[in-house]
Coordinates of C-alpha atoms in Angstrom, one line a residue:
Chain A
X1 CA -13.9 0.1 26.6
X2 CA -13.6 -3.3 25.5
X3 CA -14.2 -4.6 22.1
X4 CA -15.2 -8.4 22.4
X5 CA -15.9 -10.7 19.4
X6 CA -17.7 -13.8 20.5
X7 CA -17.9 -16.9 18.1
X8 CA -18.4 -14.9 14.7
X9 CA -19.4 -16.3 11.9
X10 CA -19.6 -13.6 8.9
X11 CA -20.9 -14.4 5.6
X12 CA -21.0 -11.8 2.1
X13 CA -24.0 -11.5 0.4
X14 CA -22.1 -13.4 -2.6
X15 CA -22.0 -16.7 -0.4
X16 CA -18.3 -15.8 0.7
X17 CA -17.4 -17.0 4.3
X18 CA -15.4 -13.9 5.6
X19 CA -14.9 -15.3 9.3
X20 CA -15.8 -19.0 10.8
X21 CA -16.0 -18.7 14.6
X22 CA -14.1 -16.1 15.7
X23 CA -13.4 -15.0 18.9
X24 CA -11.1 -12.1 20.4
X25 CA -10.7 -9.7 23.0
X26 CA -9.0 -6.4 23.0
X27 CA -9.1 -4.5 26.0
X28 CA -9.5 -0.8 26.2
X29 CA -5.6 0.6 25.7
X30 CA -4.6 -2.3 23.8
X31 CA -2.6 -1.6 20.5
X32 CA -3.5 -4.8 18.2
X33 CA -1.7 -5.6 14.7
X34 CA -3.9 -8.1 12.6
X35 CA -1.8 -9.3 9.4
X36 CA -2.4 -12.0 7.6
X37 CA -2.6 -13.0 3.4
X38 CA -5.4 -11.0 1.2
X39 CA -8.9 -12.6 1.8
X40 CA -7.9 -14.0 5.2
X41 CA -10.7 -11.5 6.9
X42 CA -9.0 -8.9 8.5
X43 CA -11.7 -6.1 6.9
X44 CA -14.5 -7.7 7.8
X45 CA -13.3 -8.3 11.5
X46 CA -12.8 -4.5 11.5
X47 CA -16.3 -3.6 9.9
X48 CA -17.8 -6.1 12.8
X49 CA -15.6 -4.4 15.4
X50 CA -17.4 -0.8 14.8
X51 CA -20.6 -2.2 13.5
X52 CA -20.6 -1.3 9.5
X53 CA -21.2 -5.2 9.3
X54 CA -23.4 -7.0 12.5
X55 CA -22.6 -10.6 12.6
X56 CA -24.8 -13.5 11.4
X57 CA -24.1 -15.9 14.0
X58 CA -22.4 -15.6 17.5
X59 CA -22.4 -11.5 18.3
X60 CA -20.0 -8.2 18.9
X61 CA -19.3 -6.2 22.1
X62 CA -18.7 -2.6 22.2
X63 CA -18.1 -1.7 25.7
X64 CA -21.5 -3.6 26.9
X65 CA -23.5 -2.7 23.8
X66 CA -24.5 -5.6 21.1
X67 CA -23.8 -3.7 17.9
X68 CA -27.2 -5.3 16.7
X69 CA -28.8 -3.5 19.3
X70 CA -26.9 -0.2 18.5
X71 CA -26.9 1.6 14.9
X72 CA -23.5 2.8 13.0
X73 CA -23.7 6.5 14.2
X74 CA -24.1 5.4 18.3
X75 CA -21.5 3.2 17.5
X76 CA -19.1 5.4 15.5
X77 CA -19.0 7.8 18.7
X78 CA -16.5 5.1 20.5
X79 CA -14.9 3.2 17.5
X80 CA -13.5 5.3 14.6
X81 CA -12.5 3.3 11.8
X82 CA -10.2 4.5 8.9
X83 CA -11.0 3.1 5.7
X84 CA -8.3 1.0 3.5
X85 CA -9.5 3.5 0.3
X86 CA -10.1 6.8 1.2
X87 CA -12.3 7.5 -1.4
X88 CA -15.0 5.4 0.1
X89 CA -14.8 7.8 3.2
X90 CA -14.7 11.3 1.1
X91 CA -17.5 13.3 0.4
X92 CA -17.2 17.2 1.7
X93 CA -16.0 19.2 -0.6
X94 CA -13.1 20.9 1.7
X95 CA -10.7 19.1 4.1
X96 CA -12.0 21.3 6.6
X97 CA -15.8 20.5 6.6
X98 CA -14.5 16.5 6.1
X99 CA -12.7 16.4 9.4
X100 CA -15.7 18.4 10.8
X101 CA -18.5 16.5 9.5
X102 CA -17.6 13.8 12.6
X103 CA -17.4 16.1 15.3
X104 CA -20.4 18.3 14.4
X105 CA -22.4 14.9 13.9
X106 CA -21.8 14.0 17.4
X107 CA -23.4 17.5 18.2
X108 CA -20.6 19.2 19.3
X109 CA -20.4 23.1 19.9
X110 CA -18.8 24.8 17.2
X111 CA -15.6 25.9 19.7
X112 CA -15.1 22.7 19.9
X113 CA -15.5 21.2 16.4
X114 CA -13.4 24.0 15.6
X115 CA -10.6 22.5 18.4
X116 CA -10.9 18.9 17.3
X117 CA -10.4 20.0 13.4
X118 CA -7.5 21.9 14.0
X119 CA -5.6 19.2 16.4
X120 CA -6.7 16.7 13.8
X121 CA -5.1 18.4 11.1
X122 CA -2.1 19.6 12.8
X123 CA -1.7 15.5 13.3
X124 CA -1.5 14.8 10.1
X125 CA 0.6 17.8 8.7
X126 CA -2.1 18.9 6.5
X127 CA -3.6 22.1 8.3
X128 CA -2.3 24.1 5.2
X129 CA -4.5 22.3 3.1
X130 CA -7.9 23.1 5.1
X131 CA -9.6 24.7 2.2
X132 CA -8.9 22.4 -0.6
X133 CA -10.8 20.6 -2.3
X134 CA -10.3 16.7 -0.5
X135 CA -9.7 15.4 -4.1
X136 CA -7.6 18.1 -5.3
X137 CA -5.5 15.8 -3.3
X138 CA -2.9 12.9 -3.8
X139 CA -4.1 9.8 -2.4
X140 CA -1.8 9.5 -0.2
X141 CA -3.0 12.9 1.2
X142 CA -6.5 12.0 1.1
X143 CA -5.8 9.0 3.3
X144 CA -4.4 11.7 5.9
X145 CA -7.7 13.6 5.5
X146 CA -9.5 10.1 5.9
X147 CA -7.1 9.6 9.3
X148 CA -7.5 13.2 10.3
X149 CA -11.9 12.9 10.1
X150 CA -11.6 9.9 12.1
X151 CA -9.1 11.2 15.2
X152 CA -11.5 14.4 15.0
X153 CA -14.1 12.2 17.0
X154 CA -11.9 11.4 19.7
X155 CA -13.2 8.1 19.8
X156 CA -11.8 5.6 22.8
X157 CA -10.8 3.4 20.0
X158 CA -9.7 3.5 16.6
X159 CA -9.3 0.6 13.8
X160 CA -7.1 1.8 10.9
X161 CA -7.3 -0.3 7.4
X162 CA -3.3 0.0 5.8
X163 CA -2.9 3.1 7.2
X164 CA 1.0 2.9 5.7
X165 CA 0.0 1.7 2.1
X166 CA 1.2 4.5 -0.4
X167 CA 2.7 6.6 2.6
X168 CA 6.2 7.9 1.6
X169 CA 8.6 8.0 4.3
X170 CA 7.9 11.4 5.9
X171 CA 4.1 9.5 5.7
X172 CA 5.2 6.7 7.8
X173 CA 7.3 8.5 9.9
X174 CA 4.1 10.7 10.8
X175 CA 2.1 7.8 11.7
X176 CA 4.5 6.4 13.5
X177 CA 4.9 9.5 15.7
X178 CA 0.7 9.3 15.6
X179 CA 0.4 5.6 16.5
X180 CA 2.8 6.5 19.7
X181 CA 1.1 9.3 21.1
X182 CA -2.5 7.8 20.9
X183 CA -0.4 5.1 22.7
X184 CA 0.4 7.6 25.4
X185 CA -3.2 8.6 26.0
X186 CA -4.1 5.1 26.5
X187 CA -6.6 4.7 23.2
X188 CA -7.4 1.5 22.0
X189 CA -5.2 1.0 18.4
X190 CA -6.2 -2.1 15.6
X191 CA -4.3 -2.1 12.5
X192 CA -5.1 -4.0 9.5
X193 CA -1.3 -4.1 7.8
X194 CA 0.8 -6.0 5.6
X195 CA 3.7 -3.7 6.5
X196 CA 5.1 -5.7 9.4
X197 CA 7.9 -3.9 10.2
X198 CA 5.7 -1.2 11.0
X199 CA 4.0 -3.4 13.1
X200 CA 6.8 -4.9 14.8
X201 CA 8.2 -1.7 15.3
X202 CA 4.9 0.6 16.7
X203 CA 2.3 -2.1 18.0
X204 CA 2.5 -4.7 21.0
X205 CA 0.2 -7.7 19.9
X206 CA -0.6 -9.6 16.9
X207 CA -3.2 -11.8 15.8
X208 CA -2.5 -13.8 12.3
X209 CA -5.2 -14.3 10.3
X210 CA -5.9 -16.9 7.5
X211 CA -9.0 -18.1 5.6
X212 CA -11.4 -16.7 7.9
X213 CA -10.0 -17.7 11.4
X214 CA -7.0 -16.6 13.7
X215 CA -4.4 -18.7 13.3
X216 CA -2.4 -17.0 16.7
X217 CA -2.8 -13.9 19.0
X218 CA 0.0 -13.4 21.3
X219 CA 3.2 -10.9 21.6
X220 CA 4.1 -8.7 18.7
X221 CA 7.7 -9.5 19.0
X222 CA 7.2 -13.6 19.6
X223 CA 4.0 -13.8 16.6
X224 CA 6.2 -11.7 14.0
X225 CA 9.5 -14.0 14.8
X226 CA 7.4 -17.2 14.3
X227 CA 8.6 -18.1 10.2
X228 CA 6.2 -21.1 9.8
X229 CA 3.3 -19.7 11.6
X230 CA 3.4 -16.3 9.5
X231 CA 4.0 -18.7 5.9
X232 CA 0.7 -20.1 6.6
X233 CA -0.9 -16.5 6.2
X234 CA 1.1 -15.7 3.6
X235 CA 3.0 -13.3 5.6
X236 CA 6.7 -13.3 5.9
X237 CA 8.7 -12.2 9.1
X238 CA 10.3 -8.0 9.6
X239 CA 13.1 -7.3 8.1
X240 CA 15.3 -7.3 11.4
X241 CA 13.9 -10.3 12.4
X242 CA 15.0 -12.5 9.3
X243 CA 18.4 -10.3 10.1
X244 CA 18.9 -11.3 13.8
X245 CA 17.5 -14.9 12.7
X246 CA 20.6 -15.1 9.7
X247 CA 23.3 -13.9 12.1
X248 CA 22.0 -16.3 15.5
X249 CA 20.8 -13.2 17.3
X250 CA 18.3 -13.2 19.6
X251 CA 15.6 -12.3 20.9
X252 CA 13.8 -11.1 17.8
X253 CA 15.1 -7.2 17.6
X254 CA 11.8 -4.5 17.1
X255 CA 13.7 -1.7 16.1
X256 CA 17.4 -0.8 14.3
X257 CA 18.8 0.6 17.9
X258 CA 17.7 -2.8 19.4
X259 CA 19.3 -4.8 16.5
X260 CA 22.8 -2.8 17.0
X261 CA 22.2 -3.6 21.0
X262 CA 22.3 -7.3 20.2
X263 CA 25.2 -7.2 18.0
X264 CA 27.0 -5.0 20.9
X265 CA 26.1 -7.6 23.2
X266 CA 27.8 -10.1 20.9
X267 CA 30.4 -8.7 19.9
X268 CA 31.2 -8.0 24.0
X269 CA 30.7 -12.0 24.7
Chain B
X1 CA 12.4 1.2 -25.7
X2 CA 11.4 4.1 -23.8
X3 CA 13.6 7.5 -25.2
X4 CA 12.0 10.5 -23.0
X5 CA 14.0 13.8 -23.7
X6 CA 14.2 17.3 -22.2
X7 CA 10.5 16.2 -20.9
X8 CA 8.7 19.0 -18.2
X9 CA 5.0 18.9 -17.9
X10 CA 2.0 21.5 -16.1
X11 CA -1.2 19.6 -15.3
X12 CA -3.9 22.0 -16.4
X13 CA -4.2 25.3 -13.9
X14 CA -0.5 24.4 -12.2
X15 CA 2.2 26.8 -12.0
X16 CA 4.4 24.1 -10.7
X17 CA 5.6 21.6 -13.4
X18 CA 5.0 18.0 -11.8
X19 CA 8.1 17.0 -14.1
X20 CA 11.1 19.0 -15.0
X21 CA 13.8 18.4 -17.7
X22 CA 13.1 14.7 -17.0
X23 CA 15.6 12.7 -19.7
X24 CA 15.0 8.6 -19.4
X25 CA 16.4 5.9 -21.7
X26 CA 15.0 2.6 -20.7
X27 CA 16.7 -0.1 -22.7
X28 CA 14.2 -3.1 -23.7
X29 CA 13.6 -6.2 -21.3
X30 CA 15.3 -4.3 -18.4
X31 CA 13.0 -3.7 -15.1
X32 CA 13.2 -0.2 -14.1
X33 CA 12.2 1.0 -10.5
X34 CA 11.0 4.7 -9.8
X35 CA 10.8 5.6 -6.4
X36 CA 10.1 9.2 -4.7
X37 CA 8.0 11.1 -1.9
X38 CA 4.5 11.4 -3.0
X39 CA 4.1 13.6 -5.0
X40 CA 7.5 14.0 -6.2
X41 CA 6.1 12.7 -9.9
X42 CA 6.2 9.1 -10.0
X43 CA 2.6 8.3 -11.3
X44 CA 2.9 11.2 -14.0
X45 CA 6.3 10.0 -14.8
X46 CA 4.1 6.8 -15.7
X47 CA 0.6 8.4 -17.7
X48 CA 3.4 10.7 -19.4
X49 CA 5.2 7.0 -20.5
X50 CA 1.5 5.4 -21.2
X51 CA 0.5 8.5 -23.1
X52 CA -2.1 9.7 -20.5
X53 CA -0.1 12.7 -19.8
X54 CA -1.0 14.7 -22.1
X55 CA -3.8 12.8 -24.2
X56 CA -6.3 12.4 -20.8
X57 CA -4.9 14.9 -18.6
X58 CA -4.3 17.6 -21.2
X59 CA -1.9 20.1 -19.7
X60 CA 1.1 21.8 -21.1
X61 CA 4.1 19.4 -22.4
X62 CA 7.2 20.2 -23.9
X63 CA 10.2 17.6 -25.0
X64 CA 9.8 14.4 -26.7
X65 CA 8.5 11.0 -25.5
X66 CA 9.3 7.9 -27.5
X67 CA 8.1 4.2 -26.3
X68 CA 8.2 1.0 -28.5
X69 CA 9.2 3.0 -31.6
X70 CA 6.0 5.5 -31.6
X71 CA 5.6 9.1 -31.1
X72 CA 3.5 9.5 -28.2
X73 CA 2.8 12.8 -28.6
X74 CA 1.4 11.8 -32.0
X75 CA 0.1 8.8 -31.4
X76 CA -3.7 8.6 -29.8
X77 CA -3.4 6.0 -27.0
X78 CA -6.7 3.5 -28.5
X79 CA -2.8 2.8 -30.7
X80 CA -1.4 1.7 -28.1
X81 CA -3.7 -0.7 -26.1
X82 CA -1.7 -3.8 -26.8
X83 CA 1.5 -2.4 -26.8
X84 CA 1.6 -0.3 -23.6
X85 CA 0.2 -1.3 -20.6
X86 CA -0.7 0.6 -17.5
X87 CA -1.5 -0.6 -13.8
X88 CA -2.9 2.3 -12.0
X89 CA -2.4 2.8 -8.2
X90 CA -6.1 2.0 -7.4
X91 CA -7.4 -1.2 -8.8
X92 CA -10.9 0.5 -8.3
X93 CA -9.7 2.6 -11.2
X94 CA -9.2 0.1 -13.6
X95 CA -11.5 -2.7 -13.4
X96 CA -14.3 -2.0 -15.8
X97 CA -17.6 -2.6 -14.3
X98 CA -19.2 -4.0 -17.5
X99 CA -18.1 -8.2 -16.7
X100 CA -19.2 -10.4 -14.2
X101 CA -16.6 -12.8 -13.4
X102 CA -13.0 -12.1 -13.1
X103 CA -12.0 -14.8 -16.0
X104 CA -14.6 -12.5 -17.9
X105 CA -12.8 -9.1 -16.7
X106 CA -9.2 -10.6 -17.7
X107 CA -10.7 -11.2 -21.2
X108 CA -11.7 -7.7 -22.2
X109 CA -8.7 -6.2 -23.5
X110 CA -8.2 -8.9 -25.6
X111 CA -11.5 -9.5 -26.9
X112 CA -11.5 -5.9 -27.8
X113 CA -8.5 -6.6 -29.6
X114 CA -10.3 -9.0 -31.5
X115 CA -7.9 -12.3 -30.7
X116 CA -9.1 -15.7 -31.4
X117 CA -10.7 -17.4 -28.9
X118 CA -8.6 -20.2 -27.9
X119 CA -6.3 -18.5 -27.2
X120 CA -7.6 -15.3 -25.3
X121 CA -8.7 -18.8 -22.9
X122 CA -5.2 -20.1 -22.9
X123 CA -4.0 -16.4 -22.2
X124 CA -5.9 -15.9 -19.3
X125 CA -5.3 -18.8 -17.7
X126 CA -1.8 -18.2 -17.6
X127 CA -2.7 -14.6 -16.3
X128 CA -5.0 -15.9 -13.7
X129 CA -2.4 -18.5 -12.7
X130 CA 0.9 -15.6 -12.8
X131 CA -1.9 -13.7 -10.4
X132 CA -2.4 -16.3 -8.1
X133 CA -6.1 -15.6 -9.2
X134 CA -7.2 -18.9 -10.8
X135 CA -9.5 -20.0 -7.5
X136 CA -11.5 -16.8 -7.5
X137 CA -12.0 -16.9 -11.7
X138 CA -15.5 -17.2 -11.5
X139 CA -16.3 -14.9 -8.8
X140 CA -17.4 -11.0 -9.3
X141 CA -14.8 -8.9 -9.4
X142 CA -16.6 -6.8 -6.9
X143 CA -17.0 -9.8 -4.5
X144 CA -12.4 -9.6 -4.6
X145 CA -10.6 -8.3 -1.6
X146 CA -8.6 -5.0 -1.9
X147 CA -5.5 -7.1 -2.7
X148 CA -7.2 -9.8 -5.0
X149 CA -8.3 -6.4 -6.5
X150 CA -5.0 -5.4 -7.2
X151 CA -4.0 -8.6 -8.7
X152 CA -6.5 -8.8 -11.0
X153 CA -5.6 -4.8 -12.4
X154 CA -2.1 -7.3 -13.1
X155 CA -3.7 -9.7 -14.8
X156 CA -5.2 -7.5 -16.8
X157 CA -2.6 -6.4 -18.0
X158 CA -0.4 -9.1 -18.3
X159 CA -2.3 -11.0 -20.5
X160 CA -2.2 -8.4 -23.2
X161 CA 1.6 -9.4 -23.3
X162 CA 2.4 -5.5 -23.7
X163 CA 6.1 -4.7 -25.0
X164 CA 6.3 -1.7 -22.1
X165 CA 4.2 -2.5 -18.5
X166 CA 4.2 0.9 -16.4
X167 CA 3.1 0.1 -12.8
X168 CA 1.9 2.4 -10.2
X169 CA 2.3 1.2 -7.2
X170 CA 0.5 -2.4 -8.0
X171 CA 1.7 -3.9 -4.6
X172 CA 0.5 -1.4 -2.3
X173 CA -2.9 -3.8 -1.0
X174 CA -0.9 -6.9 -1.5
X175 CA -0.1 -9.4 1.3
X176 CA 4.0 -9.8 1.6
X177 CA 4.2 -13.2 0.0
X178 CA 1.9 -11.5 -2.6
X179 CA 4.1 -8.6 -2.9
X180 CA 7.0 -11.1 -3.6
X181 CA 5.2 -13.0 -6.0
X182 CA 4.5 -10.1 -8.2
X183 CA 7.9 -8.8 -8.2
X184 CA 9.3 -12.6 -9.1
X185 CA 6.3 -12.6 -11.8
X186 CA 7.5 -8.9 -13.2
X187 CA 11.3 -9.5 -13.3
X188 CA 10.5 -12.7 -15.5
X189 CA 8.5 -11.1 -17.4
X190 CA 11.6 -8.4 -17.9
X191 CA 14.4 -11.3 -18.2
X192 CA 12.5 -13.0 -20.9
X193 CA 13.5 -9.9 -23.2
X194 CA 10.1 -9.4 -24.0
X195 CA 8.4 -6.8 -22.0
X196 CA 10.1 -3.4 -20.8
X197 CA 9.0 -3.0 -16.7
X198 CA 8.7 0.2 -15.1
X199 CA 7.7 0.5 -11.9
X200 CA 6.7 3.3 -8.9
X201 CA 6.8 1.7 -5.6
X202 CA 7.5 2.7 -1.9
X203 CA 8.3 -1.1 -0.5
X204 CA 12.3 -0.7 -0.7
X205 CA 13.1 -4.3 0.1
X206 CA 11.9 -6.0 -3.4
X207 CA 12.8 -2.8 -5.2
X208 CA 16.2 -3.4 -3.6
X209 CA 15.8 -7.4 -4.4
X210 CA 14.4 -7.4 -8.3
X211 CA 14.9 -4.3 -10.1
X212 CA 18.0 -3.7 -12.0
X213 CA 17.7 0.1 -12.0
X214 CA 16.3 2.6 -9.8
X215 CA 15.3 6.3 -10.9
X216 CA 15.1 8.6 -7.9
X217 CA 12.8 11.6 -8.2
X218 CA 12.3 14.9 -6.3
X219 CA 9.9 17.9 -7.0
X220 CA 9.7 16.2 -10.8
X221 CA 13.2 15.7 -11.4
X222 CA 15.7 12.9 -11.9
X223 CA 18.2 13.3 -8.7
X224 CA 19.5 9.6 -8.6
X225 CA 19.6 6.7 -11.1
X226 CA 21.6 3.8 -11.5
X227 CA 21.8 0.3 -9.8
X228 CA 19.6 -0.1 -6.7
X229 CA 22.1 -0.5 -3.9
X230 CA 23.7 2.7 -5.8
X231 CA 20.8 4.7 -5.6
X232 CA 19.4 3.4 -2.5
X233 CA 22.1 4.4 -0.3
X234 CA 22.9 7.5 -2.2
X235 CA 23.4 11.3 -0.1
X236 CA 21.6 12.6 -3.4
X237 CA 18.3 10.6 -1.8
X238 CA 18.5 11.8 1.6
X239 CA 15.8 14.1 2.4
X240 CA 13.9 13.0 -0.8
X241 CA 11.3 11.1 1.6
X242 CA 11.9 8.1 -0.2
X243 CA 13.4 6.0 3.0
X244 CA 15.5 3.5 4.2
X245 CA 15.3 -0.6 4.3
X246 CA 15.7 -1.9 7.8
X247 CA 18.6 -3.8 6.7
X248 CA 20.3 0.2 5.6
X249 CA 19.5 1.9 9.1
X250 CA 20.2 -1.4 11.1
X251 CA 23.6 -1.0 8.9
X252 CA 23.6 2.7 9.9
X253 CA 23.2 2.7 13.3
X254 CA 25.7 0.3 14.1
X255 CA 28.5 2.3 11.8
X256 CA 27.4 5.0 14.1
X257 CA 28.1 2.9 17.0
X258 CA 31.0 1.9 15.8
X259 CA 30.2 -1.8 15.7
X260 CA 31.0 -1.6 11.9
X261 CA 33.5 0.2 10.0
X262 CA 32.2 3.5 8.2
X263 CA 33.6 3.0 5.3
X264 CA 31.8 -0.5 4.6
X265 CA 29.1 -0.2 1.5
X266 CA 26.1 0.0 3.4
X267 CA 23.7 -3.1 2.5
X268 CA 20.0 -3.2 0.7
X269 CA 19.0 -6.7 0.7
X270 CA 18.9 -9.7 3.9
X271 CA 21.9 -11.1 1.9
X272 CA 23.9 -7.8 1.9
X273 CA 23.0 -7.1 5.2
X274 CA 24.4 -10.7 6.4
X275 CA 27.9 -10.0 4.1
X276 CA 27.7 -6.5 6.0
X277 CA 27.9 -7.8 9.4
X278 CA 29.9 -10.9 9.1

């Protein structure tokens, strides 16, 4: 199902304008990237995406529902959203009931809560840690927890806050392997991340943000290569790409194995 | 500045030590990198160096920890507000919840400290302005995105002009320019002699870019320290989960490929990468 934001305007209680007129499409199977500096709005796009947050003027699509017409737990059975701190999303006190809190909400049979739990956990490489306590946890941990309640629901699309912030390697590496396979089964995929080489490397399009409107929305691989449009979000091009870009390679390379291609190319001219 | 000897520490009801015979000499004004899997005891490598570990957590400590000329063990750590400054990996943690503006949140170590008031002003300014914070002064500090957060957790710090700064992961919600900007701010702060940095972090490519020393550790030990591109491309590290830059595997992957001799010091930073493959 589609997620459609039509001319939103999205103001804070405090008087902050979060988002001036926005506009975007992502069509079910689509795997977005939104990056852009601190403050630019990328949250608050996400919250309006799943309805935490219903827009003041212009509206939201989910599928064909108006998320003013629908509440947060109609909603949350289509778009799961993973939340930047996982301790806003933590309340049950094992990993176990967490991940089964979403399921068993939706009115699932217990065979099958019990199905989507393990799958979910198994995902994240935490099924050993079932019975603890979710803040007996590292943080880094309890963000997998956070993950793992969210891909419990199955949901047709799922909007994930930093999901690499304070992930170690083996972390990354897992969500990486994650990312791809929800990919493969054709979900829909938004990331909120400042970690564009992650982006670059997992996701297909990118839309820059910047004080509250999107600045571009095109190709992962062109968006990321562009040096002055990323500066003006405060965001500064993958690693490989400022490589390629320093040695006259091109096109931008997404990955290490595409980078040695180009210089195998070269070096062959 | 920092002496840590023969340190291994239990958090209360662990079998495991979270550090083991950890030994650390930190020389002052030098900016010193940790980096690790989770886990691995980077953030109580940095309440152990704040005094947290053990005088909050409690736990079982043995060895000796020395920081700007006091016995930690000894010393209760109300002593050492002023002198020893911690940014914890969630700004959530650390912003107090008693002030209303962030100009107002910046001030409260120092007014605790009882400093006169012209220049707790001057001070924060030049916090707020090091932060990149000084348009959002007189907003709440609730009303701060997760990253402005963050910065203000530095400012906070900062501006009590500590002789030893610990950070735990203080970039992790910060935009990349951000990011850059903090490490610029931290290694000036280290070059100007004054202030001892020590840092967890996971983002490899300013580790690799500011820090003059990385510490490696695994299951709460030391397994690799010494200068970044040293450490960073180390066999010790491998399997350690504390990763790669893109400029390292790009580097790797065409040694394997043969594009590159495999004896050529594999590169860190954008500028070693370019020497690498020209």
């Amino acid at each position: 199902m589609n997620l459609l934001l039509e001319d939103v305007t999205f103001t804070y209680p405090s008087g902050v304008v979060a988002l001036r007129e926005v506009s975007l499409t992502i069509a079910s199977g689509e795997v977005v990237a939104l990056v852009g500096e601190n403050g630019a709005g990328k949250t608050t796009l996400a919250k309006l995406a799943n309805g935490l947050l219903k827009p003041q003027r212009g509206r939201v699509l989910v599928g064909e529902s108006d998320t003013r017409q629908r509440s947060i737990a109609q909603l949350a059975r289509h778009v799961g959203y993973v939340f930047q701190n996982p301790d806003e999303q933590l309340f049950e006190r094992t990993v176990w009931a967490e991940v089964a809190f979403g399921p068993r909400n939706l009115g699932h049979a217990e065979a099958e809560v019990r199905a989507s739990v393990e799958a979910a956990l198994a995902q994240v490489g935490l099924a050993a840690e079932a019975q603890r306590h979710p803040y007996d946890l590292n943080a880094s941990q309890r963000k997998l927890v956070a993950l793992a309640a969210t891909l419990a629901m199955n949901t047709s699309a799922l909007i994930l806050d930093e999901p690499t912030t304070g992930q170690d390697a083996g972390g990354i590496a897992l969500l990486a392997e994650l990312v791809e396979g929800l990919k493969k089964k054709g979900r829909t995929v938004v990331t909120i991340s400042h970690d564009v080489d992650f982006c670059m490397e997992h996701f297909e399009r990118a839309v820059v943000m910047s004080g509250g409107r999107i600045l571009a929305d095109g190709p992962v691989a062109a968006i990321l290569s562009d040096a002055e449009l990323l500066a003006r979000a405060n965001v500064e091009p993958p690693q490989l790409v400022r490589l390629a870009a320093a040695l006259g390679l091109s096109p931008s390379p997404r990955t290490p194995d595409e980078f040695a291609a180009l210089l195998a190319a070269q070096a062959g001219r | 500045m920092i002496h840590v000897h023969d340190l291994t520490y239990r958090y209360p009801g662990q079998s495991r030590p979270a550090l083991l015979d950890v030994n650390l000499d930190v020389p002052a004004g030098q900016f010193c990198a940790v980096v690790g899997a989770n886990a691995a005891g980077k953030s109580t490598l940095c309440y152990a160096l704040t005094g947290f570990v053990p005088h909050f957590y409690r736990g079982k400590l043995q060895g000796t920890i020395s920081v700007a000329g006091r016995d930690l063990l000894q010393t209760p750590p109300g002593e050492l507000a002023g002198e020893i400054g911690l940014v914890f990996q969630n700004p959530f943690n650390q912003i107090t919840g008693a002030r209303f503006t962030v100009r107002e949140e910046v001030a409260f170590g120092l007014e605790n400290l009882g400093l006169p008031r012209e220049e707790i002003l001057s001070r924060i300014d030049e916090a707020l302005a090091l932060t990149g914070l000084a348009d959002v002064a007189d907003r709440s500090p609730y009303a701060l995105s997760g990253g402005q957060q963050q910065r203000l957790a530095i400012a906070s710090m900062v501006v009590m002009r500590p002789r030893v700064l610990v950070l735990d992961e203080p970039t992790s919600q910060l935009d990349p320019v951000g990011t850059r900007e903090v490490f610029a701010a931290l290694s000036a702060l280290a070059a100007a002699g004054d202030t001892t940095v020590v840092l967890a972090e996971h983002k490899l490519e300013w580790l690799a870019a500011f820090a003059q020393r990385v510490v490696a550790l695994s299951g709460g030990q030391i397994v690799a320290d010494g200068p970044p591109r040293e450490v960073l491309t180390s066999p010790e590290i491998k399997g350690c989960g504390v990763g790669q830059t893109r400029y390292t595997q790009a580097a790797r992957v065409a040694q394997r490929d043969g594009l590159v001799p495999a004896d050529k010091p594999l590169p860190i930073t954008l500028q070693q990468a370019i020497d690498f493959f020209t």
